[in-house]
Coordinates of C-alpha atoms and ligand atoms in Angstrom, one line a residue:
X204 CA 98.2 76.6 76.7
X205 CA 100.0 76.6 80.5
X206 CA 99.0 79.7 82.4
X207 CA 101.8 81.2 84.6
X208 CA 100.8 83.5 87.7
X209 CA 103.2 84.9 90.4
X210 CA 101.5 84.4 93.9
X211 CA 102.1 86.5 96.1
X212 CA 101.5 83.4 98.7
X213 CA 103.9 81.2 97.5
X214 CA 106.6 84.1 96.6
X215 CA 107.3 82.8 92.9
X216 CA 105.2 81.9 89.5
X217 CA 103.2 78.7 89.5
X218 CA 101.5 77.1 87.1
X219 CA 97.4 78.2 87.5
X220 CA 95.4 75.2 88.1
X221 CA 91.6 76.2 89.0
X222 CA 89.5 75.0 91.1
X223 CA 86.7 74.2 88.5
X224 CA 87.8 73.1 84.9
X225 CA 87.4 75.6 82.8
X226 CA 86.2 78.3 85.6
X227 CA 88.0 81.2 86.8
X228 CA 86.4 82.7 90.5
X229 CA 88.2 86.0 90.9
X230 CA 87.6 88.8 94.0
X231 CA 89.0 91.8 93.7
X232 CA 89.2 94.3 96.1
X233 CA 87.3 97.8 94.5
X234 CA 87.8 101.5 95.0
X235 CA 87.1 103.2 98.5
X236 CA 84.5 106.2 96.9
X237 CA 85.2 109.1 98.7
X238 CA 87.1 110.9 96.3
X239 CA 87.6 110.3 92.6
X240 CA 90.4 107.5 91.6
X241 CA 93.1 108.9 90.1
X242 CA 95.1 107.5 87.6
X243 CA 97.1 105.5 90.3
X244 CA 94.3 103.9 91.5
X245 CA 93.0 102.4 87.3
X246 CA 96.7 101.2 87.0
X247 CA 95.1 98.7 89.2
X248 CA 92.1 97.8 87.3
X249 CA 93.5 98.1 84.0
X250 CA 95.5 95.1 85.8
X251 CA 92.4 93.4 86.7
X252 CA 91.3 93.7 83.4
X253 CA 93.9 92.5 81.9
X254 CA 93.5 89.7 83.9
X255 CA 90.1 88.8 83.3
X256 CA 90.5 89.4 79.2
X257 CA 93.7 86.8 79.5
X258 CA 91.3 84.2 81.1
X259 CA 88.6 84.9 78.8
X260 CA 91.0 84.3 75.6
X261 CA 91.9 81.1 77.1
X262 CA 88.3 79.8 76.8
X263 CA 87.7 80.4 80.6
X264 CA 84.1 81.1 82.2
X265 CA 84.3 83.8 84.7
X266 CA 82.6 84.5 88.0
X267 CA 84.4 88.1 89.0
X268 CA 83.6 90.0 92.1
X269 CA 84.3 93.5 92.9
X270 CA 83.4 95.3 96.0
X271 CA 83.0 99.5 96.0
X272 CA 84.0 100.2 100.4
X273 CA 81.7 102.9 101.4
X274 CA 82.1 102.7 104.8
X275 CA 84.8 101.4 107.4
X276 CA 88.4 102.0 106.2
X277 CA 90.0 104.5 108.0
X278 CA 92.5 107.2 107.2
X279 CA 95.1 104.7 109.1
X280 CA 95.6 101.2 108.4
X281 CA 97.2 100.8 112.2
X282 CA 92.5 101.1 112.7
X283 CA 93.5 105.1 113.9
X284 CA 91.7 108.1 112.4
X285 CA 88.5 108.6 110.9
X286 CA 86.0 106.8 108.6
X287 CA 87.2 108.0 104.8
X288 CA 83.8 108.8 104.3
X289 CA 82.5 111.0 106.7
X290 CA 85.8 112.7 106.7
X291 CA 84.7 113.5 103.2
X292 CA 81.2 113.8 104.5
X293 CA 81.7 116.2 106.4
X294 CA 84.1 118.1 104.5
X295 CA 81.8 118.4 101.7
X296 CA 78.6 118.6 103.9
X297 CA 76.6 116.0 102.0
X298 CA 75.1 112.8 103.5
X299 CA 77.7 110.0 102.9
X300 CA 76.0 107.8 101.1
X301 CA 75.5 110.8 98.8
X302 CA 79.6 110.9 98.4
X303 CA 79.4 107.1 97.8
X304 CA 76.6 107.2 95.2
X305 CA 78.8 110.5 93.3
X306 CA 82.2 109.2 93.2
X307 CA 80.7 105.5 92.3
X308 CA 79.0 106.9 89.5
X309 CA 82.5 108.8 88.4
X310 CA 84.4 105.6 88.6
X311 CA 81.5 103.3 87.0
X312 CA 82.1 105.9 84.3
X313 CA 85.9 106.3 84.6
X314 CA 86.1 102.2 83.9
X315 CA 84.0 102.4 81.3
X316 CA 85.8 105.4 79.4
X317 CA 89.4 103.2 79.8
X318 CA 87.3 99.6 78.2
X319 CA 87.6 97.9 81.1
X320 CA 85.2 95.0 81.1
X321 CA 83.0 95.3 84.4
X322 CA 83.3 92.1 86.8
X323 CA 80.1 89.9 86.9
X324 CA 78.9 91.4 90.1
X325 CA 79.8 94.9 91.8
X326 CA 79.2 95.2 95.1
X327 CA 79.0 97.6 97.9
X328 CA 80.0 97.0 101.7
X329 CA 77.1 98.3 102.9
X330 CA 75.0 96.1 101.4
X331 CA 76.7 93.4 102.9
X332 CA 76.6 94.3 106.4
X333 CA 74.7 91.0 108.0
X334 CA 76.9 88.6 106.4
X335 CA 79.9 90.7 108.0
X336 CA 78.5 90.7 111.6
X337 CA 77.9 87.2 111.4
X338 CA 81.5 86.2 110.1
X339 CA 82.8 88.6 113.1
X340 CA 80.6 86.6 116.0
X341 CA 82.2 83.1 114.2
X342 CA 85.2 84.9 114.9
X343 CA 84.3 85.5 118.3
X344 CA 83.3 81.9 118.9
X345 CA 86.4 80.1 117.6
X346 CA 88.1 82.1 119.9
X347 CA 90.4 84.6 117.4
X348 CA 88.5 87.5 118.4
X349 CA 87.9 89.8 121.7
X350 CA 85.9 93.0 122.6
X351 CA 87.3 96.1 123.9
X352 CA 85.9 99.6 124.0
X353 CA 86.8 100.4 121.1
X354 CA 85.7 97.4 119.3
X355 CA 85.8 93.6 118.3
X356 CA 89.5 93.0 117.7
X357 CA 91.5 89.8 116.1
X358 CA 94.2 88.3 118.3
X359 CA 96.7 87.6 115.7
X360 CA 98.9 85.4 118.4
X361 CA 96.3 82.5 118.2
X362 CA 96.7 81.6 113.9
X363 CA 99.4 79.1 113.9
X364 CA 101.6 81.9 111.5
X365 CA 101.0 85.6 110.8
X366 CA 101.6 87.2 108.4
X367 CA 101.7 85.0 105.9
X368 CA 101.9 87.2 102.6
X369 CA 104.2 89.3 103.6
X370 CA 107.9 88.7 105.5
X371 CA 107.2 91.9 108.0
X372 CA 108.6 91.3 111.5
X373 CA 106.0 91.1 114.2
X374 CA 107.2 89.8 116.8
X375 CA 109.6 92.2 118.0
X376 CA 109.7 96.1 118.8
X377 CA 109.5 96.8 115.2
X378 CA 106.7 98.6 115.2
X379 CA 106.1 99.7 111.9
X380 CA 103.6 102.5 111.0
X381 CA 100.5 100.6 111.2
X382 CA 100.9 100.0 114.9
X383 CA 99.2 101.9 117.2
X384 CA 99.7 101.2 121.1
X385 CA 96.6 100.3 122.8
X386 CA 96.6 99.2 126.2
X387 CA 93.3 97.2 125.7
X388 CA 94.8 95.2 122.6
X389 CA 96.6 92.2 123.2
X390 CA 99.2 92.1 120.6
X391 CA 100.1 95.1 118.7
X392 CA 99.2 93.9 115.4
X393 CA 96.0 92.6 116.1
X394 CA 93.4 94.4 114.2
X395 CA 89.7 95.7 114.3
X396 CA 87.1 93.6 113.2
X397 CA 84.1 95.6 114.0
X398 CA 84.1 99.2 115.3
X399 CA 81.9 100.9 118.0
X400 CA 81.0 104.1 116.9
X401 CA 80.9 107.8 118.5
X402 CA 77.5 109.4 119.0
X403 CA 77.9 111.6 116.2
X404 CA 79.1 108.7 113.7
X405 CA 76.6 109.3 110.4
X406 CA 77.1 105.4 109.4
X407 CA 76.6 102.7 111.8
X408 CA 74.4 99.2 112.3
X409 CA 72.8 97.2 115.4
X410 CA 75.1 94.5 116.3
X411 CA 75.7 92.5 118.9
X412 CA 78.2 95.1 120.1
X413 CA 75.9 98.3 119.7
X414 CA 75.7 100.7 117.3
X415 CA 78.8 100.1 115.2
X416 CA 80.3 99.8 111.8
X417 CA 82.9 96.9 110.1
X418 CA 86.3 97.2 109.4
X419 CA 87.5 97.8 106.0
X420 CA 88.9 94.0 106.1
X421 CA 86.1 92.0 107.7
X422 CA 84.2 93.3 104.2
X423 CA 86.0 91.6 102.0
X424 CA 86.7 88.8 103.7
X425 CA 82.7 88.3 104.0
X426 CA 81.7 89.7 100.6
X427 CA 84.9 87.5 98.8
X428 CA 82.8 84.6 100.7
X429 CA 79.2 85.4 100.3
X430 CA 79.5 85.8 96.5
X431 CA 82.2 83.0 95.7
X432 CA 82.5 80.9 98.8
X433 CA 84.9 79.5 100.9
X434 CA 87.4 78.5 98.8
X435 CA 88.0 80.8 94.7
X436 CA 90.9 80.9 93.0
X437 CA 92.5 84.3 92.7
X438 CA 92.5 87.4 94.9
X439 CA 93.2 91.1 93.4
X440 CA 94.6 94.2 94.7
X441 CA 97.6 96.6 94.7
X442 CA 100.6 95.8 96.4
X443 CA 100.1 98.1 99.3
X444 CA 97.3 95.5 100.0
X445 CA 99.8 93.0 100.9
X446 CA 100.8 93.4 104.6
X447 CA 97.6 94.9 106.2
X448 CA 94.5 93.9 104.3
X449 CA 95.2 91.2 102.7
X450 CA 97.5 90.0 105.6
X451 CA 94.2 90.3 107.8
X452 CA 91.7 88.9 105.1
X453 CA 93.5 85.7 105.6
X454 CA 93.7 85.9 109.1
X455 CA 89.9 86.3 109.5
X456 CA 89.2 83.5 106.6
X457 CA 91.2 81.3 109.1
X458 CA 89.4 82.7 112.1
X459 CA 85.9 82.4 110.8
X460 CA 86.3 78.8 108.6
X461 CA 89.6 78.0 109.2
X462 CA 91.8 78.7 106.0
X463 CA 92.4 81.2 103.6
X464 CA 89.6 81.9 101.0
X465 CA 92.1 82.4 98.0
X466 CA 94.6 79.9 96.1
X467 CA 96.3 82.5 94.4
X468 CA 96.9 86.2 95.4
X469 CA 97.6 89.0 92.9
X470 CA 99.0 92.7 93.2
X471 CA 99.7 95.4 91.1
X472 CA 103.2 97.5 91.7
X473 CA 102.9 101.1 92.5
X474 CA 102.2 104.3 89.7
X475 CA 105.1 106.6 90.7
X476 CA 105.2 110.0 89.9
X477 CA 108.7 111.9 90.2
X478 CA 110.1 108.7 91.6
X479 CA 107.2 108.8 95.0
X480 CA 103.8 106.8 95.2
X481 CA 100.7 108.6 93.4
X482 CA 98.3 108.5 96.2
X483 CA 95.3 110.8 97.5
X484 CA 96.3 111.3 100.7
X485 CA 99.8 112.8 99.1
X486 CA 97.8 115.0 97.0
X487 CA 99.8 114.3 94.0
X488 CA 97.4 112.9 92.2
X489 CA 95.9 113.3 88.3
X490 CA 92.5 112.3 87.3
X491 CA 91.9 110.7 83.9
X492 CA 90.2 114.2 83.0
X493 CA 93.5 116.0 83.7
X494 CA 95.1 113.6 81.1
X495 CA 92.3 114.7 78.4
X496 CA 92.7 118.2 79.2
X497 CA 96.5 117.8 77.7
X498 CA 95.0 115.7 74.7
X499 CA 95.6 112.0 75.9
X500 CA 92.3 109.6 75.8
X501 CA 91.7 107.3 78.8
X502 CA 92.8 104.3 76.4
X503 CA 96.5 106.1 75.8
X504 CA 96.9 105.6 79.4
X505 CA 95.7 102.5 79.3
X506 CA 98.7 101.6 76.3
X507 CA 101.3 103.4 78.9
X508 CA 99.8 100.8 81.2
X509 CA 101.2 98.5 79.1
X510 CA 105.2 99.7 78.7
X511 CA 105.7 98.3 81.5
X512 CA 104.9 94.4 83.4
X513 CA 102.3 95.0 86.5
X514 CA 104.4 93.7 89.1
X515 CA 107.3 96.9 88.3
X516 CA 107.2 100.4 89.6
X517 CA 105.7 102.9 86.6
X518 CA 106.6 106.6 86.3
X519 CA 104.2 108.8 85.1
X520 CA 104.9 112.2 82.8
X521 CA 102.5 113.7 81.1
X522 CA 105.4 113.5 78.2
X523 CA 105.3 109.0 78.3
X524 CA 101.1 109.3 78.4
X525 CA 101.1 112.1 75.5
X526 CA 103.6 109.6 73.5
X527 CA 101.1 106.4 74.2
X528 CA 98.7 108.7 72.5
X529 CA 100.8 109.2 69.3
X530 CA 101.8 105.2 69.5
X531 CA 97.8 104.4 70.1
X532 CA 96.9 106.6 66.6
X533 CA 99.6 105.1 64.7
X534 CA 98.1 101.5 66.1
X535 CA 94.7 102.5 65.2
X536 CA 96.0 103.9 61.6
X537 CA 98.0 100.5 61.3
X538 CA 94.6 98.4 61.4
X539 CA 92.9 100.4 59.3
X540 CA 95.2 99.8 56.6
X541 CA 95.1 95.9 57.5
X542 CA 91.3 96.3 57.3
X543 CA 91.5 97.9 54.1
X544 CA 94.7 95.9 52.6
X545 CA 94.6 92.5 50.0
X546 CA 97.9 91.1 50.5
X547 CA 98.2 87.4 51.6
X548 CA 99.7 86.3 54.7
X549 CA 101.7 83.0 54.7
X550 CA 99.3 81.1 57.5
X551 CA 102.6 80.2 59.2
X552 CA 103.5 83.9 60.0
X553 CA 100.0 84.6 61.8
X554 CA 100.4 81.5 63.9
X555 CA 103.6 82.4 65.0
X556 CA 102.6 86.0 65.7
X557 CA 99.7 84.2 67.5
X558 CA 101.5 81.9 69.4
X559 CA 103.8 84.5 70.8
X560 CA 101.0 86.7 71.7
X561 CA 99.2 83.8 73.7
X562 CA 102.5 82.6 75.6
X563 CA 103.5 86.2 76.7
X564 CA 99.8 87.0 78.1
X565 CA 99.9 83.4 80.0
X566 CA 102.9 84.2 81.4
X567 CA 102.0 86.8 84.2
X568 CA 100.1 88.9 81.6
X569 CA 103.5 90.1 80.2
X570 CA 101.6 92.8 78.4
X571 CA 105.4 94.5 77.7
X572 CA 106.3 91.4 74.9
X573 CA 102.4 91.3 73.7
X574 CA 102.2 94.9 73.1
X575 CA 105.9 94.0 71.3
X576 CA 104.4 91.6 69.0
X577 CA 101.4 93.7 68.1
X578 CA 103.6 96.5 67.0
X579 CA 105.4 93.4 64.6
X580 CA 102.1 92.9 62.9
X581 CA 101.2 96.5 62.3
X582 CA 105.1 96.9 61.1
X583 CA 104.4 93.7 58.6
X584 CA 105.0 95.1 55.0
X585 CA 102.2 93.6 53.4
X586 CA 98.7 94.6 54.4
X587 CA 96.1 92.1 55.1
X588 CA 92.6 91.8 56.6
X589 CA 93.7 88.4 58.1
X590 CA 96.0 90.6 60.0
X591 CA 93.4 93.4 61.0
X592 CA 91.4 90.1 62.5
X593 CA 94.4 89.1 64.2
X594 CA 94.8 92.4 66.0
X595 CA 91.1 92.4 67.2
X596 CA 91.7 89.2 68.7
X597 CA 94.4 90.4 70.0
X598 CA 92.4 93.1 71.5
X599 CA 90.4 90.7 73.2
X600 CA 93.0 91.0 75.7
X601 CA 94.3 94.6 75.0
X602 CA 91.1 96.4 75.6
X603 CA 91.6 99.4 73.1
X604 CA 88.7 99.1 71.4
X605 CA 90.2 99.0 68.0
X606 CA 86.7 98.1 66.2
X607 CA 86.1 101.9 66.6
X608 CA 89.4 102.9 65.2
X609 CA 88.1 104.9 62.8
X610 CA 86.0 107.1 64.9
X611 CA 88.6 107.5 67.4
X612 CA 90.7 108.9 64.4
X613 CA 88.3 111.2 63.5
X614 CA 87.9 112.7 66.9
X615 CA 91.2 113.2 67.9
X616 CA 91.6 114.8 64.6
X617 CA 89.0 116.9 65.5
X618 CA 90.3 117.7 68.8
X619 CA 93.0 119.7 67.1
X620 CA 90.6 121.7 65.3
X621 CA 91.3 125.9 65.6
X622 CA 88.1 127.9 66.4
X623 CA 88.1 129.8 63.4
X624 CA 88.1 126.7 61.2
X625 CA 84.5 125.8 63.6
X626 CA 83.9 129.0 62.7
X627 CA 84.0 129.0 58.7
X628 CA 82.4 125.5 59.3
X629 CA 79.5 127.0 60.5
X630 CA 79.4 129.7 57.8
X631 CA 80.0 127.3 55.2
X632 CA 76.8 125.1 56.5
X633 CA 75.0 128.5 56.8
X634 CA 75.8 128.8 52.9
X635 CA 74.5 125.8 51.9
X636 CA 71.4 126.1 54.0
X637 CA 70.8 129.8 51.5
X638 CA 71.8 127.7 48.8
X639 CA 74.9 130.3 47.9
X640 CA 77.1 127.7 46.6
X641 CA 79.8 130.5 45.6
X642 CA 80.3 131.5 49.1
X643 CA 80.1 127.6 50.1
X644 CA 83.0 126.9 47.7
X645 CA 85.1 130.2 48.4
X646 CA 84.7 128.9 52.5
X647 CA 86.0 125.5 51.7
X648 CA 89.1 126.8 49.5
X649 CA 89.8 129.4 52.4
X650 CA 89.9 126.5 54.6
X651 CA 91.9 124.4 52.5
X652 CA 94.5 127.2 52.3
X653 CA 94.5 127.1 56.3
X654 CA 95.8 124.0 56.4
X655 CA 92.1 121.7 56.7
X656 CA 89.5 119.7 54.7
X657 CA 86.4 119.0 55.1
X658 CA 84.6 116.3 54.0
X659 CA 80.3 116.1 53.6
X660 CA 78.8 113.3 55.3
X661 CA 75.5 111.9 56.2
X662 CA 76.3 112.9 59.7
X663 CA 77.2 117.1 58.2
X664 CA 80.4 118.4 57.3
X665 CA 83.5 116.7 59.0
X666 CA 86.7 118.4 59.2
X667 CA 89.9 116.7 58.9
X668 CA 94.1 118.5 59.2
X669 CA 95.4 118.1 55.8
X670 CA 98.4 115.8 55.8
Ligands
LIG798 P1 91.6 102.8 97.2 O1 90.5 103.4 96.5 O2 92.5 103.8 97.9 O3 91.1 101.7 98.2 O4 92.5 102.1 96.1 C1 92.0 101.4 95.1 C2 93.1 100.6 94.4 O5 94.1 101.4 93.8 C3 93.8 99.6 95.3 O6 93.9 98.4 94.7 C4 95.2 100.2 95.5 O7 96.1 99.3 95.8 C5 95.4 100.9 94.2 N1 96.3 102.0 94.2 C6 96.4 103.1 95.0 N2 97.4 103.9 94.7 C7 98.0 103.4 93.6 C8 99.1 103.8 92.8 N3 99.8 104.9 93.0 N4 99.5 102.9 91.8 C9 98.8 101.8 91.5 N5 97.7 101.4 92.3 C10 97.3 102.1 93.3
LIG799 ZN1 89.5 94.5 99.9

């Protein structure tokens, strides 16, 4: 089946036609770890996921990169301010490749917790420092790039059009927030390459130009092509990637090899929350933690991903994630009782539940209409465990682990679980150990009579809210 992909190149939805049959190169740019992503930040990878299930389910092999920047991307886009992580360095007063390793960890474990499938290769900037100087000194060479004190810059005047993703004016006075005026740069949107750093700088290389350190978009551009080459087929990032670092990703493609690395480029609209951007540096931000701590699982967020298409805005309340959680317990209940039901299911029904499925995930991952047609099959009268396989394929794509339903069930009944219920739990077990299966018994009924029932399993007693 046709897969449809807005472009962010070509401004509308094309067909996607890779570059190798049946192959899928994807880079996407990763999290900058100096400082836990919030929820913001994994409406962007749940994207990215999505992405990579869709081509998956299409019979696609996949050769996915995603870098972690852990050094060079600056608490300005217009190349002003300081290095993300020694600011947080510093603050914190650890080494910073002590706050990369911490806050990689957290999101390595953050991904994991929301079922997102890792890419085939993760990859930090720092590893990849060689293959950045040399791209900068092709640069150099072909004439797109010039050294000031500050740095290795890119003349933007010399690429035949720039930008390219993005309709921002550049020509003019218009200069927009990522500007900065610097007598030594040539044109005021041209943009540093490499940076030379202060004596006290905790991260920096040998180079050609001293001791120094790349710019947040020489590393992808370098990493995109050391691990995937010169030419892949799709791009990631969010949408405030568009007119600076992915603008200048292309502009140093066509600098160093002379055309931009990526057929199609991909970006993921905004999390709002009250009606403004949900970002770090606005401090309005909420971990996935903070949604646990008010009884919604990483995955609920991951379904209130999903109420809306990836390329709209998406408000976040606590109220719409605490809601997914309800809708993600009545999903999992709804395939247990396919997994457990004998009804028959005309064939014609599942393909057409099937079809519709397919064509709304190949058409921009309209995850909105998919989630629409799962919520048809759990509403189907009859009860069938063709249907419960149906949804797991379906949640090839959706990522909510619905294998595990059961468990998941189980826990977040327990979650709701009083401390004096633990309590008699615990006596009750204590009984049993003594053998005084009166008192055993009168615990259980005094718990029934609260409202609970437990259950003995190989695993010990399991309590579960009476319905
Ligand atoms: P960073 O760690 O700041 O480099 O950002 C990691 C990813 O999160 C990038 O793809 C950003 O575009 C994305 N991002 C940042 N804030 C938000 C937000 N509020 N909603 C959606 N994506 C975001
Ligand atoms: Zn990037």
């Amino acid at each position: 089946m046709q897969i449809n992909l807005y472009n962010t190149l070509t401004h509308k939805k094309q067909e996607f036609i890779p570059i190798k049959k049946e192959n899928v190169s994807i880079y996407s740019c990763g999290p900058t770890v100096y400082s836990y992503a919030h929820i913001g930040n994994f409406r962007a990878y749940i994207f990215m996921d999505n992405l990579r299930r869709m081509f998956k389910y299409n019979g696609y092999n996949l050769n996915h990169v995603m870098n972690i920047t852990d050094v060079g991307h600056l608490t300005s886009d217009a190349d002003t301010g300081e290095d993300k992580m020694e600011k947080a360095a510093k603050k914190e007063g650890k080494d910073p490749y002590e706050i990369a390793a911490h806050y990689t960890k957290a999101f390595l474990e953050d991904i994991e917790s929301l079922n997102i499938d890792k890419p085939n290769l993760i990859t930090k900037a720092t590893d990849n420092i060689s293959e950045m100087i040399q791209m900068v000194k092709e640069i150099i060479d072909s004439g797109y790039g010039y050294e000031t004190s500050k740095g290795i810059y890119f003349d933007v005047s010399k690429l035949d059009k720039y930008p390219v993703l993005s309709n921002n004016d550049v020509s003019g006075e218009n200069a927009g927030a990522r500007i900065v005026v610097d007598p030594e740069k040539r044109n005021p949107y041209d943009f540093a390459l490499w940076i030379k750093a202060p004596e006290n700088h905790l991260m920096k290389w040998d180079s050609p130009w001293g001791k120094s350190y790349p710019g947040w978009h020489i590393e992808c551009s370098a990493m995109g092509r050391k691990f995937l080459g010169e030419n892949f087929d799709i791009h990631t990032g969010g949408v405030d990637h568009i007119p600076v670092h992915h603008e200048n990703e292309i502009a140093q493609c066509k600098g160093s090899f002379g055309h931009n690395p990526a057929n199609y480029w991909m970006h993921c609209e905004f999390l709002l929350v009250d009606g403004g951007k949900m970002s770090k540096s606005l401090g309005n931000v909420y971990r996935l933690s903070e949604l646990k701590e008010k009884g919604a699982e990483p995955l609920a967020y991951k379904l209130f991903c999903y109420s809306s298409h990836y390329r709209n805005k998406l408000n976040f309340t606590f109220e719409g994630v605490c809601s997914s959680q309800k809708a993600l317990n009545r999903l999992r209940e709804g395939y247990l009782k396919n997994a457990n039901g004998n009804d028959t299911i005309d064939e014609s029904i599942m393909s057409e539940y099937e079809k519709r499925f397919h064509e709304a995930i190949n058409d921009d991952l309209n995850m909105p209409v998919a989630i629409g047609v799962v919520w048809e099959v759990i509403r189907n009268e009859k009860k069938s465990k063709s249907l419960a396989k149906l949804l797991l394929k379906f949640d090839e794509v959706l990522g909510l682990d619905l294998i595990n339903s059961e468990k998941y069930l189980q826990e977040s009944k327990k979650i709701e679980v009083p401390e004096e219920i633990n309590e008699l739990i615990e006596q009750r077990s204590k009984a049993k150990e003594e053998k005084n299966w009166t008192e055993a018994d009168r615990i259980r009924d005094l718990i029934s009579q609260m409202g609970y029932m437990i259950k003995d399993t190989k695993n010990g007693a399991q309590v579960e809210k009476r319905s």
